[in-house]
Coordinates of C-alpha atoms in Angstrom, one line a residue:
Chain A
X1 CA -182.7 -121.4 210.2
X2 CA -179.0 -121.8 211.7
X3 CA -176.5 -119.1 213.0
X4 CA -174.6 -118.7 209.7
X5 CA -177.6 -117.8 207.5
X6 CA -179.1 -115.8 210.4
X7 CA -175.7 -113.7 210.6
X8 CA -176.0 -113.3 206.6
X9 CA -179.2 -112.1 206.5
X10 CA -178.5 -109.6 209.2
X11 CA -175.6 -108.5 207.0
X12 CA -177.9 -107.9 204.4
X13 CA -180.6 -106.3 206.6
X14 CA -177.8 -103.9 207.7
X15 CA -176.9 -103.4 203.8
X16 CA -180.4 -102.3 202.8
X17 CA -180.7 -100.0 205.6
X18 CA -177.7 -98.1 204.2
X19 CA -179.1 -98.3 200.7
X20 CA -182.2 -96.4 201.8
X21 CA -179.9 -93.9 204.0
X22 CA -178.0 -93.4 200.9
X23 CA -181.0 -92.7 198.6
X24 CA -182.4 -90.5 201.1
X25 CA -179.3 -88.6 201.3
X26 CA -179.3 -88.1 197.5
X27 CA -182.4 -86.5 198.0
X28 CA -182.2 -84.3 200.8
X29 CA -178.7 -82.8 200.4
X30 CA -178.8 -79.2 199.0
X31 CA -176.0 -79.3 196.6
X32 CA -174.0 -81.8 194.5
X33 CA -170.8 -82.3 196.6
X34 CA -172.9 -82.7 199.8
X35 CA -174.8 -85.1 198.2
X36 CA -171.8 -87.0 197.0
X37 CA -170.6 -87.1 200.5
X38 CA -173.5 -88.8 202.0
X39 CA -174.4 -91.0 198.9
X40 CA -171.2 -92.6 198.3
X41 CA -170.2 -93.9 201.6
X42 CA -173.4 -95.3 202.6
X43 CA -173.9 -96.9 199.2
X44 CA -170.5 -98.3 199.5
X45 CA -171.2 -99.6 202.9
X46 CA -174.5 -100.9 201.9
X47 CA -173.0 -102.7 199.1
X48 CA -170.3 -104.5 201.7
X49 CA -173.2 -105.8 203.8
X50 CA -175.5 -107.0 201.1
X51 CA -173.0 -108.5 199.2
X52 CA -170.8 -110.2 201.9
X53 CA -174.1 -111.1 203.7
X54 CA -175.7 -112.8 200.5
X55 CA -172.2 -114.9 200.3
X56 CA -172.7 -116.0 204.0
X57 CA -176.3 -116.6 203.6
X58 CA -175.9 -118.9 200.9
X59 CA -173.5 -120.6 202.8
X60 CA -175.6 -120.8 205.4
X61 CA -178.2 -122.4 203.5
X62 CA -176.0 -125.1 202.2
X63 CA -175.3 -124.0 199.0
X64 CA -171.3 -124.2 197.6
X65 CA -168.7 -122.6 199.9
X66 CA -167.6 -120.6 196.5
X67 CA -170.5 -118.0 197.1
X68 CA -168.6 -116.2 199.8
X69 CA -165.2 -116.1 198.0
X70 CA -166.9 -115.1 194.9
X71 CA -168.7 -112.5 196.8
X72 CA -165.8 -111.0 198.6
X73 CA -164.0 -110.4 195.0
X74 CA -167.3 -108.3 194.2
X75 CA -167.2 -106.3 197.6
X76 CA -163.5 -105.6 197.2
X77 CA -163.9 -104.6 193.6
X78 CA -166.7 -102.0 194.8
X79 CA -164.8 -100.9 197.7
X80 CA -161.8 -100.0 195.4
X81 CA -163.9 -98.6 192.6
X82 CA -166.5 -96.5 194.4
X83 CA -164.2 -93.9 196.0
X84 CA -162.1 -93.6 192.7
X85 CA -165.3 -92.9 190.3
X86 CA -166.6 -90.5 193.5
X87 CA -163.3 -88.8 193.2
X88 CA -163.4 -88.2 189.6
X89 CA -166.9 -87.4 189.7
X90 CA -166.4 -84.4 192.3
X91 CA -163.3 -83.4 190.4
X92 CA -165.4 -83.1 187.1
X93 CA -167.9 -81.3 188.9
X94 CA -165.5 -78.9 190.2
X95 CA -163.7 -78.3 186.9
X96 CA -166.8 -78.0 185.2
X97 CA -167.5 -75.0 187.5
X98 CA -170.3 -75.8 189.8
X99 CA -170.2 -73.7 192.7
X100 CA -169.8 -74.5 196.3
X101 CA -173.5 -74.5 198.5
X102 CA -173.8 -70.9 199.7
X103 CA -173.2 -71.9 203.3
X104 CA -169.9 -72.9 202.7
X105 CA -166.9 -71.5 204.8
X106 CA -163.7 -72.1 203.1
X107 CA -162.6 -73.1 199.7
X108 CA -158.8 -73.7 199.4
X109 CA -159.0 -75.1 196.5
X110 CA -159.6 -71.9 194.4
X111 CA -156.7 -70.0 196.1
X112 CA -154.3 -73.1 195.3
X113 CA -155.8 -72.7 191.5
X114 CA -155.2 -69.4 191.4
X115 CA -151.6 -69.4 193.1
X116 CA -150.9 -72.1 190.1
X117 CA -152.1 -69.7 187.6
X118 CA -150.2 -66.8 189.2
X119 CA -146.8 -68.9 188.9
X120 CA -147.3 -69.9 185.8
X121 CA -147.7 -66.6 184.3
Chain B
X1 CA -137.0 -96.1 197.6
X2 CA -136.4 -96.9 193.8
X3 CA -138.1 -99.3 191.7
X4 CA -137.5 -103.1 192.0
X5 CA -136.0 -105.7 189.5
X6 CA -138.0 -106.7 186.5
X7 CA -138.1 -110.2 187.7
X8 CA -139.5 -109.6 191.1
X9 CA -142.1 -107.3 190.2
X10 CA -143.3 -110.0 187.5
X11 CA -143.5 -112.3 189.9
X12 CA -145.4 -110.2 192.3
X13 CA -147.6 -109.5 189.6
X14 CA -148.1 -113.3 189.0
X15 CA -148.7 -114.4 192.4
X16 CA -151.7 -111.4 193.1
X17 CA -153.3 -112.4 190.0
X18 CA -153.1 -116.1 191.1
X19 CA -154.7 -115.5 194.1
X20 CA -157.2 -113.2 192.5
X21 CA -158.0 -115.8 190.2
X22 CA -158.5 -118.3 193.2
X23 CA -161.3 -116.1 194.7
X24 CA -162.6 -115.9 191.4
X25 CA -163.4 -119.2 190.2
X26 CA -163.7 -120.4 193.9
X27 CA -162.7 -123.7 193.0
X28 CA -160.0 -126.0 194.0
X29 CA -160.3 -128.2 190.8
X30 CA -156.7 -129.2 189.3
X31 CA -157.7 -127.9 185.8
X32 CA -158.9 -124.8 187.1
X33 CA -155.3 -124.2 189.1
X34 CA -153.6 -125.3 185.7
X35 CA -155.5 -122.5 183.6
X36 CA -155.5 -120.0 186.3
X37 CA -151.6 -120.0 186.4
X38 CA -151.0 -120.1 182.9
X39 CA -153.7 -116.9 182.7
X40 CA -151.8 -115.3 185.4
X41 CA -148.4 -115.6 183.6
X42 CA -149.8 -114.3 180.5
X43 CA -151.6 -111.4 181.9
X44 CA -148.6 -110.5 184.4
X45 CA -146.6 -110.4 181.3
X46 CA -148.0 -107.5 179.8
X47 CA -149.3 -105.7 182.5
X48 CA -146.7 -105.7 185.3
X49 CA -144.8 -102.4 184.4
X50 CA -148.2 -100.7 185.1
X51 CA -149.1 -102.8 188.1
X52 CA -146.4 -102.3 190.4
X53 CA -143.2 -100.6 191.1
X54 CA -142.3 -102.3 194.4
X55 CA -142.4 -105.9 193.6
X56 CA -142.0 -108.6 195.9
X57 CA -141.1 -106.0 198.5
X58 CA -144.8 -105.7 199.2
X59 CA -144.8 -109.2 200.6
X60 CA -142.7 -108.1 203.6
X61 CA -144.4 -109.7 206.9
X62 CA -144.3 -106.3 208.5
X63 CA -146.3 -104.9 205.8
X64 CA -148.9 -107.7 205.6
X65 CA -149.1 -107.5 209.3
X66 CA -149.7 -103.6 209.1
X67 CA -152.4 -104.2 206.4
X68 CA -154.0 -106.7 208.4
X69 CA -154.2 -104.9 211.4
X70 CA -155.4 -101.8 209.0
X71 CA -158.5 -103.6 207.9
X72 CA -160.5 -103.5 210.9
X73 CA -159.6 -100.1 211.8
X74 CA -160.7 -98.8 208.5
X75 CA -164.2 -101.0 208.4
X76 CA -164.7 -99.8 211.8
X77 CA -164.0 -95.9 211.0
X78 CA -166.4 -96.5 207.8
X79 CA -168.9 -97.8 210.0
X80 CA -168.7 -94.5 212.3
X81 CA -168.8 -92.5 209.1
X82 CA -171.8 -94.2 208.0
X83 CA -173.6 -93.5 211.7
X84 CA -172.2 -89.8 211.1
X85 CA -174.1 -89.8 207.8
X86 CA -177.2 -91.2 208.9
X87 CA -177.3 -88.3 211.7
X88 CA -176.8 -85.8 209.2
X89 CA -179.4 -87.0 206.8
X90 CA -182.0 -88.0 209.1
X91 CA -181.7 -84.7 211.5
X92 CA -184.5 -82.3 210.5
X93 CA -182.4 -79.3 210.2
X94 CA -179.4 -81.0 208.0
X95 CA -176.4 -79.8 210.3
X96 CA -173.7 -79.4 207.8
X97 CA -171.0 -76.9 207.4
X98 CA -169.1 -77.9 204.2
X99 CA -166.1 -76.3 202.7
X100 CA -162.7 -77.3 200.9
X101 CA -159.7 -77.7 203.2
X102 CA -156.2 -78.2 202.3
X103 CA -154.0 -81.3 204.0
X104 CA -150.1 -82.2 203.7
X105 CA -149.1 -85.9 203.4
X106 CA -146.1 -87.6 204.2
X107 CA -146.7 -90.4 201.9
X108 CA -144.3 -90.7 199.0
X109 CA -145.6 -93.9 196.7
X110 CA -148.9 -93.6 194.4
X111 CA -150.3 -96.3 195.8
X112 CA -149.9 -95.1 199.1
X113 CA -151.7 -91.8 198.1
X114 CA -154.3 -93.9 196.1
X115 CA -155.2 -95.7 199.4
X116 CA -155.2 -92.7 201.5
X117 CA -157.4 -90.9 199.2
X118 CA -159.9 -93.7 199.1
X119 CA -159.8 -93.9 203.2
X120 CA -160.6 -90.2 203.2
X121 CA -163.3 -90.6 200.6
X122 CA -165.0 -93.2 202.7
X123 CA -164.4 -91.9 206.3
X124 CA -166.4 -89.4 208.4
X125 CA -167.6 -86.3 206.3
X126 CA -164.6 -85.9 203.8
X127 CA -164.3 -86.4 200.3
X128 CA -161.1 -86.3 198.1
X129 CA -161.5 -83.5 195.8
X130 CA -157.9 -83.4 193.9
X131 CA -154.4 -84.5 194.8
X132 CA -151.2 -82.2 193.6
X133 CA -148.0 -84.1 194.6
X134 CA -148.3 -83.8 198.6
X135 CA -151.4 -81.6 198.9
X136 CA -154.8 -83.0 199.1
X137 CA -157.7 -81.0 198.9
X138 CA -160.9 -82.2 200.6
X139 CA -164.2 -81.1 200.4
X140 CA -165.2 -81.6 204.3
X141 CA -168.8 -81.6 205.5
X142 CA -168.3 -79.9 208.6
X143 CA -165.1 -77.9 208.9
X144 CA -164.0 -77.5 212.1
X145 CA -160.6 -76.4 211.4
X146 CA -159.5 -74.4 208.1
X147 CA -155.9 -74.2 208.6
X148 CA -153.8 -77.0 206.6
X149 CA -152.2 -78.3 209.8
X150 CA -155.4 -78.4 211.9
X151 CA -157.1 -80.2 208.8
X152 CA -154.4 -82.7 208.5
X153 CA -154.2 -83.7 211.9
X154 CA -158.0 -84.0 211.8
X155 CA -158.1 -86.1 208.6
X156 CA -155.0 -87.6 207.5
X157 CA -152.9 -88.5 210.6
X158 CA -155.1 -91.3 211.6
X159 CA -154.6 -93.6 208.5
X160 CA -150.9 -92.3 207.7
X161 CA -149.1 -94.4 210.8
X162 CA -150.6 -97.4 208.9
X163 CA -150.3 -96.4 205.3
X164 CA -146.7 -95.5 205.7
X165 CA -145.5 -98.6 206.6
X166 CA -147.7 -100.8 204.2
X167 CA -146.9 -98.5 201.1
X168 CA -144.0 -96.5 202.2
Chain C
X1 CA -186.4 -113.9 209.4
X2 CA -187.9 -111.6 206.9
X3 CA -187.4 -113.4 203.8
X4 CA -185.4 -112.6 200.5
X5 CA -188.3 -111.3 198.4
X6 CA -188.9 -108.4 201.2
X7 CA -185.3 -107.6 200.7
X8 CA -185.5 -107.4 196.8
X9 CA -188.4 -105.1 196.9
X10 CA -186.6 -102.9 199.5
X11 CA -183.7 -102.7 197.4
X12 CA -185.9 -101.7 194.3
X13 CA -187.4 -99.3 196.2
X14 CA -184.1 -97.6 197.1
X15 CA -183.1 -97.6 193.7
X16 CA -186.4 -95.8 192.5
X17 CA -185.7 -93.3 195.5
X18 CA -182.3 -92.3 193.8
X19 CA -184.0 -92.4 190.1
X20 CA -185.9 -89.4 191.6
X21 CA -182.6 -87.3 191.7
X22 CA -181.9 -88.5 188.1
X23 CA -185.0 -86.7 187.0
X24 CA -185.2 -83.6 189.1
X25 CA -181.2 -82.6 188.3
X26 CA -181.0 -79.9 188.4
X27 CA -177.1 -80.0 187.0
X28 CA -175.7 -83.0 185.1
X29 CA -173.3 -84.0 187.9
X30 CA -176.6 -84.4 190.3
X31 CA -177.7 -86.9 187.7
X32 CA -174.5 -88.8 187.1
X33 CA -173.7 -89.0 191.1
X34 CA -177.6 -90.7 190.9
X35 CA -176.7 -93.0 188.4
X36 CA -173.4 -93.8 190.1
X37 CA -175.6 -94.9 193.3
X38 CA -178.0 -96.3 191.1
X39 CA -175.7 -98.5 189.5
X40 CA -173.9 -99.5 193.0
X41 CA -177.3 -100.4 194.4
X42 CA -178.2 -102.2 191.5
X43 CA -175.0 -104.6 191.8
X44 CA -176.1 -105.3 195.2
X45 CA -179.6 -106.1 193.8
X46 CA -178.1 -108.2 191.3
X47 CA -176.1 -110.3 193.8
X48 CA -179.2 -110.7 195.6
X49 CA -181.2 -112.4 192.8
X50 CA -178.1 -114.7 192.4
X51 CA -179.3 -116.1 195.9
X52 CA -183.0 -115.7 194.8
X53 CA -182.2 -118.1 192.1
X54 CA -179.5 -120.0 193.5
X55 CA -177.5 -119.7 190.7
X56 CA -173.9 -119.0 191.6
X57 CA -172.8 -118.1 187.7
X58 CA -175.1 -115.0 188.0
X59 CA -172.6 -113.3 190.2
X60 CA -170.1 -113.4 187.3
X61 CA -173.2 -111.0 185.7
X62 CA -173.0 -108.4 188.9
X63 CA -169.0 -108.7 188.5
X64 CA -169.2 -107.2 185.2
X65 CA -172.0 -105.0 185.3
X66 CA -170.0 -103.4 188.2
X67 CA -167.0 -103.0 186.0
X68 CA -169.1 -101.5 183.1
X69 CA -171.1 -99.1 185.5
X70 CA -167.2 -97.8 187.1
X71 CA -166.1 -97.2 183.6
X72 CA -169.2 -95.6 182.3
X73 CA -168.9 -93.3 185.4
X74 CA -165.4 -92.3 185.0
X75 CA -165.9 -91.8 181.2
X76 CA -168.4 -89.1 181.8
X77 CA -166.5 -87.8 184.9
X78 CA -163.3 -87.3 182.6
X79 CA -165.6 -85.7 179.8
X80 CA -167.1 -83.0 182.3
X81 CA -163.3 -82.2 183.1
X82 CA -162.8 -81.1 179.4
X83 CA -162.0 -83.8 176.7
X84 CA -161.3 -87.2 177.1
Chain D
X1 CA -192.0 -78.5 179.9
X2 CA -194.7 -80.5 182.3
X3 CA -197.2 -81.0 179.8
X4 CA -194.5 -82.7 177.4
X5 CA -193.1 -84.9 180.0
X6 CA -196.7 -86.0 181.1
X7 CA -197.3 -86.8 177.5
X8 CA -194.0 -88.6 177.2
X9 CA -194.5 -90.7 180.6
X10 CA -198.3 -91.5 179.3
X11 CA -197.0 -92.7 175.8
X12 CA -194.3 -95.0 177.5
X13 CA -197.2 -96.5 179.8
X14 CA -199.4 -97.0 177.0
X15 CA -196.9 -98.9 174.9
X16 CA -195.9 -101.1 177.8
X17 CA -199.6 -101.8 178.3
X18 CA -200.0 -103.1 174.8
X19 CA -196.8 -104.8 174.8
X20 CA -197.9 -106.7 178.1
X21 CA -201.4 -107.5 176.3
X22 CA -199.8 -108.9 173.3
X23 CA -197.6 -111.1 175.5
X24 CA -199.9 -112.2 178.0
X25 CA -201.4 -114.8 175.2
X26 CA -198.1 -116.3 175.1
X27 CA -197.9 -119.2 177.6
X28 CA -194.7 -118.7 179.8
X29 CA -192.2 -121.8 179.2
X30 CA -194.0 -123.8 176.8
X31 CA -191.8 -123.8 173.7
X32 CA -193.0 -124.8 170.4
X33 CA -189.9 -124.6 168.6
X34 CA -188.9 -128.0 167.7
X35 CA -185.3 -127.2 166.8
X36 CA -184.9 -125.6 170.5
X37 CA -186.2 -128.9 171.9
X38 CA -183.6 -130.6 169.8
X39 CA -180.9 -128.7 171.1
X40 CA -181.8 -128.8 174.6
X41 CA -182.1 -132.7 174.8
X42 CA -178.8 -133.5 172.9
X43 CA -176.7 -130.7 173.9
X44 CA -175.0 -132.7 176.6
X45 CA -174.2 -135.8 174.6
X46 CA -173.2 -134.0 171.6
X47 CA -170.8 -131.1 172.8
X48 CA -170.7 -131.7 176.3
X49 CA -171.2 -128.1 177.0
X50 CA -173.1 -127.4 180.1
X51 CA -174.6 -124.2 178.9
X52 CA -176.7 -125.0 176.0
X53 CA -176.3 -121.4 174.5
X54 CA -172.8 -121.5 173.9
X55 CA -173.0 -124.8 172.2
X56 CA -175.6 -123.4 169.8
X57 CA -173.4 -120.2 169.3
X58 CA -170.0 -122.1 168.9
X59 CA -171.2 -126.0 167.8
X60 CA -174.4 -125.6 166.2
X61 CA -174.0 -122.4 164.5
X62 CA -170.2 -122.1 164.4
X63 CA -170.3 -121.0 160.9
X64 CA -172.7 -117.9 161.7
X65 CA -170.5 -117.2 164.8
X66 CA -167.4 -117.0 162.3
X67 CA -169.7 -114.6 160.4
X68 CA -170.2 -112.3 163.3
X69 CA -166.6 -112.3 164.2
X70 CA -166.0 -111.3 160.6
X71 CA -168.4 -108.3 160.8
X72 CA -167.1 -107.1 164.0
X73 CA -163.6 -106.9 162.0
X74 CA -165.0 -104.9 159.0
X75 CA -167.1 -102.4 161.6
X76 CA -163.9 -102.0 163.3
X77 CA -161.9 -101.2 159.9
X78 CA -164.7 -99.4 159.2
X79 CA -164.7 -96.8 161.9
X80 CA -161.1 -96.4 161.6
X81 CA -161.5 -95.6 157.7
X82 CA -164.3 -93.5 158.5
X83 CA -162.3 -91.3 161.4
X84 CA -159.2 -91.6 159.6
X85 CA -157.7 -88.3 159.4
X86 CA -153.8 -87.3 159.0
X87 CA -152.9 -86.2 162.3
X88 CA -155.4 -87.5 165.2
X89 CA -154.6 -86.4 168.7
X90 CA -156.0 -86.9 172.1
X91 CA -158.2 -84.0 173.1
X92 CA -157.9 -84.4 176.9
X93 CA -156.9 -81.0 178.4
X94 CA -156.1 -82.2 182.1
X95 CA -154.3 -85.4 183.0
X96 CA -156.4 -87.7 185.6
X97 CA -155.4 -87.2 189.1
X98 CA -153.0 -89.4 190.7
X99 CA -155.7 -91.2 192.3
X100 CA -157.2 -92.2 188.7
X101 CA -154.0 -93.1 187.3
X102 CA -153.1 -95.3 189.8
X103 CA -156.3 -96.8 190.6
X104 CA -156.4 -97.6 186.6
X105 CA -152.9 -99.0 186.9
X106 CA -153.9 -101.5 189.9
X107 CA -157.4 -102.4 188.3
X108 CA -156.1 -103.1 184.7
X109 CA -154.3 -106.3 185.4
X110 CA -157.6 -107.6 187.0
X111 CA -159.9 -106.4 184.5
X112 CA -158.0 -108.5 181.8
X113 CA -157.7 -111.4 184.1
X114 CA -161.5 -111.3 184.5
X115 CA -162.1 -111.2 180.8
X116 CA -160.0 -114.2 180.8
X117 CA -162.1 -115.8 183.1
X118 CA -164.9 -114.9 181.1
X119 CA -163.9 -116.7 177.9
X120 CA -162.4 -119.4 179.3
X121 CA -165.5 -120.2 181.2
X122 CA -167.8 -119.8 178.3
X123 CA -169.1 -123.5 178.2
X124 CA -169.8 -123.4 182.0
X125 CA -171.3 -119.7 182.7
X126 CA -173.3 -117.4 180.9
X127 CA -170.0 -115.7 179.7
X128 CA -168.0 -116.4 176.3
X129 CA -166.0 -114.8 174.0
X130 CA -167.9 -111.8 173.0
X131 CA -168.3 -110.5 177.1
X132 CA -164.9 -111.5 177.8
X133 CA -163.6 -109.8 175.0
X134 CA -165.3 -106.8 175.4
X135 CA -164.5 -106.6 179.1
X136 CA -160.7 -106.7 178.1
X137 CA -161.3 -103.7 175.8
X138 CA -163.0 -101.8 178.8
X139 CA -159.4 -102.5 180.4
X140 CA -157.8 -100.3 177.5
X141 CA -160.6 -97.7 177.4
X142 CA -159.9 -97.4 181.0
X143 CA -156.3 -96.5 180.4
X144 CA -157.6 -94.2 177.8
X145 CA -159.4 -92.3 180.3
X146 CA -156.9 -92.2 182.9
X147 CA -153.5 -91.1 181.2
X148 CA -154.0 -88.3 178.5
X149 CA -151.3 -89.6 176.3
X150 CA -151.6 -93.4 176.4
X151 CA -152.0 -95.2 173.4
X152 CA -152.3 -98.9 172.3
X153 CA -149.7 -100.9 170.7
X154 CA -151.0 -100.5 167.5
X155 CA -148.5 -103.2 165.7
X156 CA -148.9 -106.0 168.3
X157 CA -152.5 -105.6 168.5
X158 CA -153.3 -105.9 164.5
X159 CA -150.5 -109.1 164.7
X160 CA -153.0 -110.8 167.3
X161 CA -155.9 -109.8 165.6
X162 CA -154.7 -111.7 162.6
X163 CA -153.4 -114.5 164.1
X164 CA -156.4 -115.0 166.1
X165 CA -158.9 -114.8 163.1
X166 CA -156.3 -117.4 161.0
X167 CA -156.3 -119.6 164.4
X168 CA -160.5 -119.9 164.0
X169 CA -160.4 -120.5 160.3
X170 CA -157.5 -123.2 160.9
X171 CA -159.6 -125.0 163.8
X172 CA -162.5 -125.0 161.4
X173 CA -160.2 -126.6 158.8
X174 CA -158.6 -129.0 160.9
X175 CA -162.6 -129.9 161.3
X176 CA -163.4 -130.5 157.8
X177 CA -160.1 -132.5 157.3
X178 CA -161.0 -135.0 160.2
X179 CA -164.7 -134.9 160.1
X180 CA -167.0 -134.4 157.4
X181 CA -167.7 -130.2 157.7
X182 CA -166.2 -127.0 158.4
X183 CA -165.7 -126.3 162.0
X184 CA -166.4 -130.1 163.1
X185 CA -165.7 -130.3 166.8
X186 CA -163.0 -132.9 166.3
X187 CA -161.8 -132.4 169.9
X188 CA -165.2 -134.1 171.3
X189 CA -166.3 -136.0 168.5
X190 CA -163.4 -138.0 167.1
X191 CA -160.6 -137.6 170.2
X192 CA -163.6 -137.7 172.7
X193 CA -161.6 -135.9 175.2
X194 CA -163.3 -134.7 178.5
X195 CA -166.6 -137.2 178.3
X196 CA -165.7 -138.1 181.8
X197 CA -165.8 -134.9 183.1
X198 CA -169.0 -132.6 181.8
X199 CA -169.0 -129.5 183.8
X200 CA -165.4 -129.2 184.6
X201 CA -163.0 -126.9 182.8
X202 CA -161.4 -129.0 180.2
X203 CA -164.7 -130.5 178.6
X204 CA -167.0 -129.3 176.0
X205 CA -164.8 -129.9 172.9
X206 CA -163.5 -127.2 171.3
X207 CA -165.6 -124.7 172.7
X208 CA -162.9 -123.2 175.1
X209 CA -160.5 -123.0 172.4
X210 CA -162.6 -121.1 169.9
X211 CA -163.9 -118.8 172.7
X212 CA -160.2 -117.8 173.6
X213 CA -159.8 -117.1 169.9
X214 CA -162.8 -115.2 169.7
X215 CA -162.4 -113.5 173.1
X216 CA -159.0 -112.1 171.6
X217 CA -159.8 -111.0 168.6
X218 CA -162.9 -109.4 169.8
X219 CA -160.7 -107.6 172.5
X220 CA -158.4 -106.2 170.3
X221 CA -160.7 -105.3 167.6
X222 CA -162.6 -103.3 170.4
X223 CA -160.0 -102.0 171.7
X224 CA -158.9 -100.4 168.3
X225 CA -162.4 -99.0 167.9
X226 CA -162.1 -97.2 171.1
X227 CA -158.8 -95.9 169.9
X228 CA -160.6 -94.4 166.9
X229 CA -163.0 -92.9 168.9
X230 CA -161.1 -91.2 171.1
X231 CA -158.7 -89.4 169.2
X232 CA -160.2 -86.4 167.1
X233 CA -158.5 -84.7 164.5
X234 CA -155.9 -81.8 165.1
X235 CA -154.4 -79.6 162.6

C-alpha cells in the first residue's frame, strides 16, 4: 500500500459517499425539480471521485500509466454531459406541465413565457 | 467578435481532436500517433464548422491562463455545492425554499453561455432551466433574492469574471 | 484499506436505491431523473469493474455506455418537450 | 394493481430460479467445443489479432460478416421504404435551448472520433466495426435531437455507403486473386506485415482495414435509419 494508491482509494471512497447522497436525495426530496437539484450535483461529483480515483489507484497498483489519462477522458465527458442532460430534463419537465412544489416562492419563467406570448399576439 | 477564418478554425479543431486522441489511446506509440493524426484530419474536415467559431484565437495565452485558474475555482465551488446538498438531504426537516428566478448575463458567445449554464447547474442549489438570449431562468433551491439584479449578483457574477475572458 | 469488493457492493446498493424512484414515479420525469442518476452511477461502477479485472480495455465500455446513456436521456427529454 | 405487480415480480423470480437451476449444472469455463478451442490456440499465429472474437468475426467467419452488413443494408433500405411518404417533416415543436445545441456541437467531433477509435482498435479492444459505426450514428442522432431543422447530407452518405460496400467486396476479391479463397487475409498471410508487432496498432492483417470499412458503412446506414425514423409524414 503506497501513497498513490491510498490517495486513489480515498477518492473512490469520497465518490461512493456522494453516490449515496445522490440516491438519498432522489428518495427524500418532495418534487422532481428538487430531486434533480440534489441528485445531479452529487452524482456528477461522485463520478469524478470514483473515476479519477480509480485511475490513480490503478497507477498506484503498478498498472499502466494510461489508466489515468483514459479515466480523465471519461470524467471530463461526464462533467460536460451530465449538466446538459439535467438541463434538458428539467426543461422537458417544465414544458410538459409538471407544477412546481407547493412551497415554491417565485416563478419568473412563467411570467416571462406569458410576456413573450403576449408580445406575439 | 466575428468568425475566424476557415483555416484557423480547421487547425484549431485538428489540434483539439489530436489532444483528445492522445488521452483516449493513452499511448505514445508511433503507429497510434500516425493514425490519430490522420483521424483528426478527417474528422475535423467535416465537423469544424459545427465545432468552433473562434478558431485559433481560443488558444491565446491569456485565455488558457484564465481557464487554468478557473478549474480549481470551479472544483472548489462544486465541492461546496455538494456539502450544501448533503446538509439539505440529511437534515431531518429538509430546509428548502425553491423557486425560479431570472438572471442576466454579459456573455455573448454560445460556448460561454454553455459553460455558464453548466457551471450554474453544478454549483450550490441552482440548476439552469432555460436560456433565452441573455436571460437565464434558474431553479434555485433556496431563494434569497427574487429580483433580477439580486439573483444575478448571487448566481452568475462569480463565474462571469472568468468566463468573460475565456470565451468572450 | 477497505478493498475493492466493498466499494463495488456499495455502488451497487446506491444503484438499487435510485431504482426505488424508478418504481415509485409518480411522474415520467421522476423516473427519467432516476434513470439518469442510475446510468451515471453505473458508469462509475463499470470503471471500478475495469480495475477489479485489471483490464484497461474495459474502460472503453464505460465510455460507450456514458455516450449512449446521455443520448437516451436527451432523446426522452426532447420528446417530453413535444416532438423530436 | 399491487396484486398484479407482486405477481409479475414472483413470475420473474421463478423464471430466474429456473434459469439458475438449469445453468448450475453447466461447469464454468470448461469448453467442450472443439472449434472454439482451435480458434483460441491458433488465433495469434494465423491472424495476429489479440482479440480472438474479432479474429473470428472478420477472419474465420468473414463471409458471414459480409452477410450481416448486407442484412443491415437491407434493413436500412426497408425502413426507408416502409416509412416513405411524399412530404416528410420533422415534428419538433421547439428548438433545443442554446445549452443543448452548443453542447451537441462541441460533443459531435468527439463522439465521431471516439467511434473511429473503436473501429480502428477492433483487433486490440472489445470494439469493432459494428459498435464503432453505431457510435458514429449516435453522433448524428444527437444533432437531430438538438436542432429542429438538421438533416444529414443524404447524397454524400449514400455515396459513402456504396463505396464502403464495394471496398469490402474488393478486399475480399483481392484475397481471392492472391490466395485461394474469398476474403483471404492477404496482408497477413502473403505479405506478412506486422508479424513482429502483435499487439500494436498496425498488426492483425486486414482486420483494421475491414473494420474501418464496416464502421463507415454501419455508421452511414444507421444514420439513414435514424433519419427515416425521426421524420414523420406531414401533408
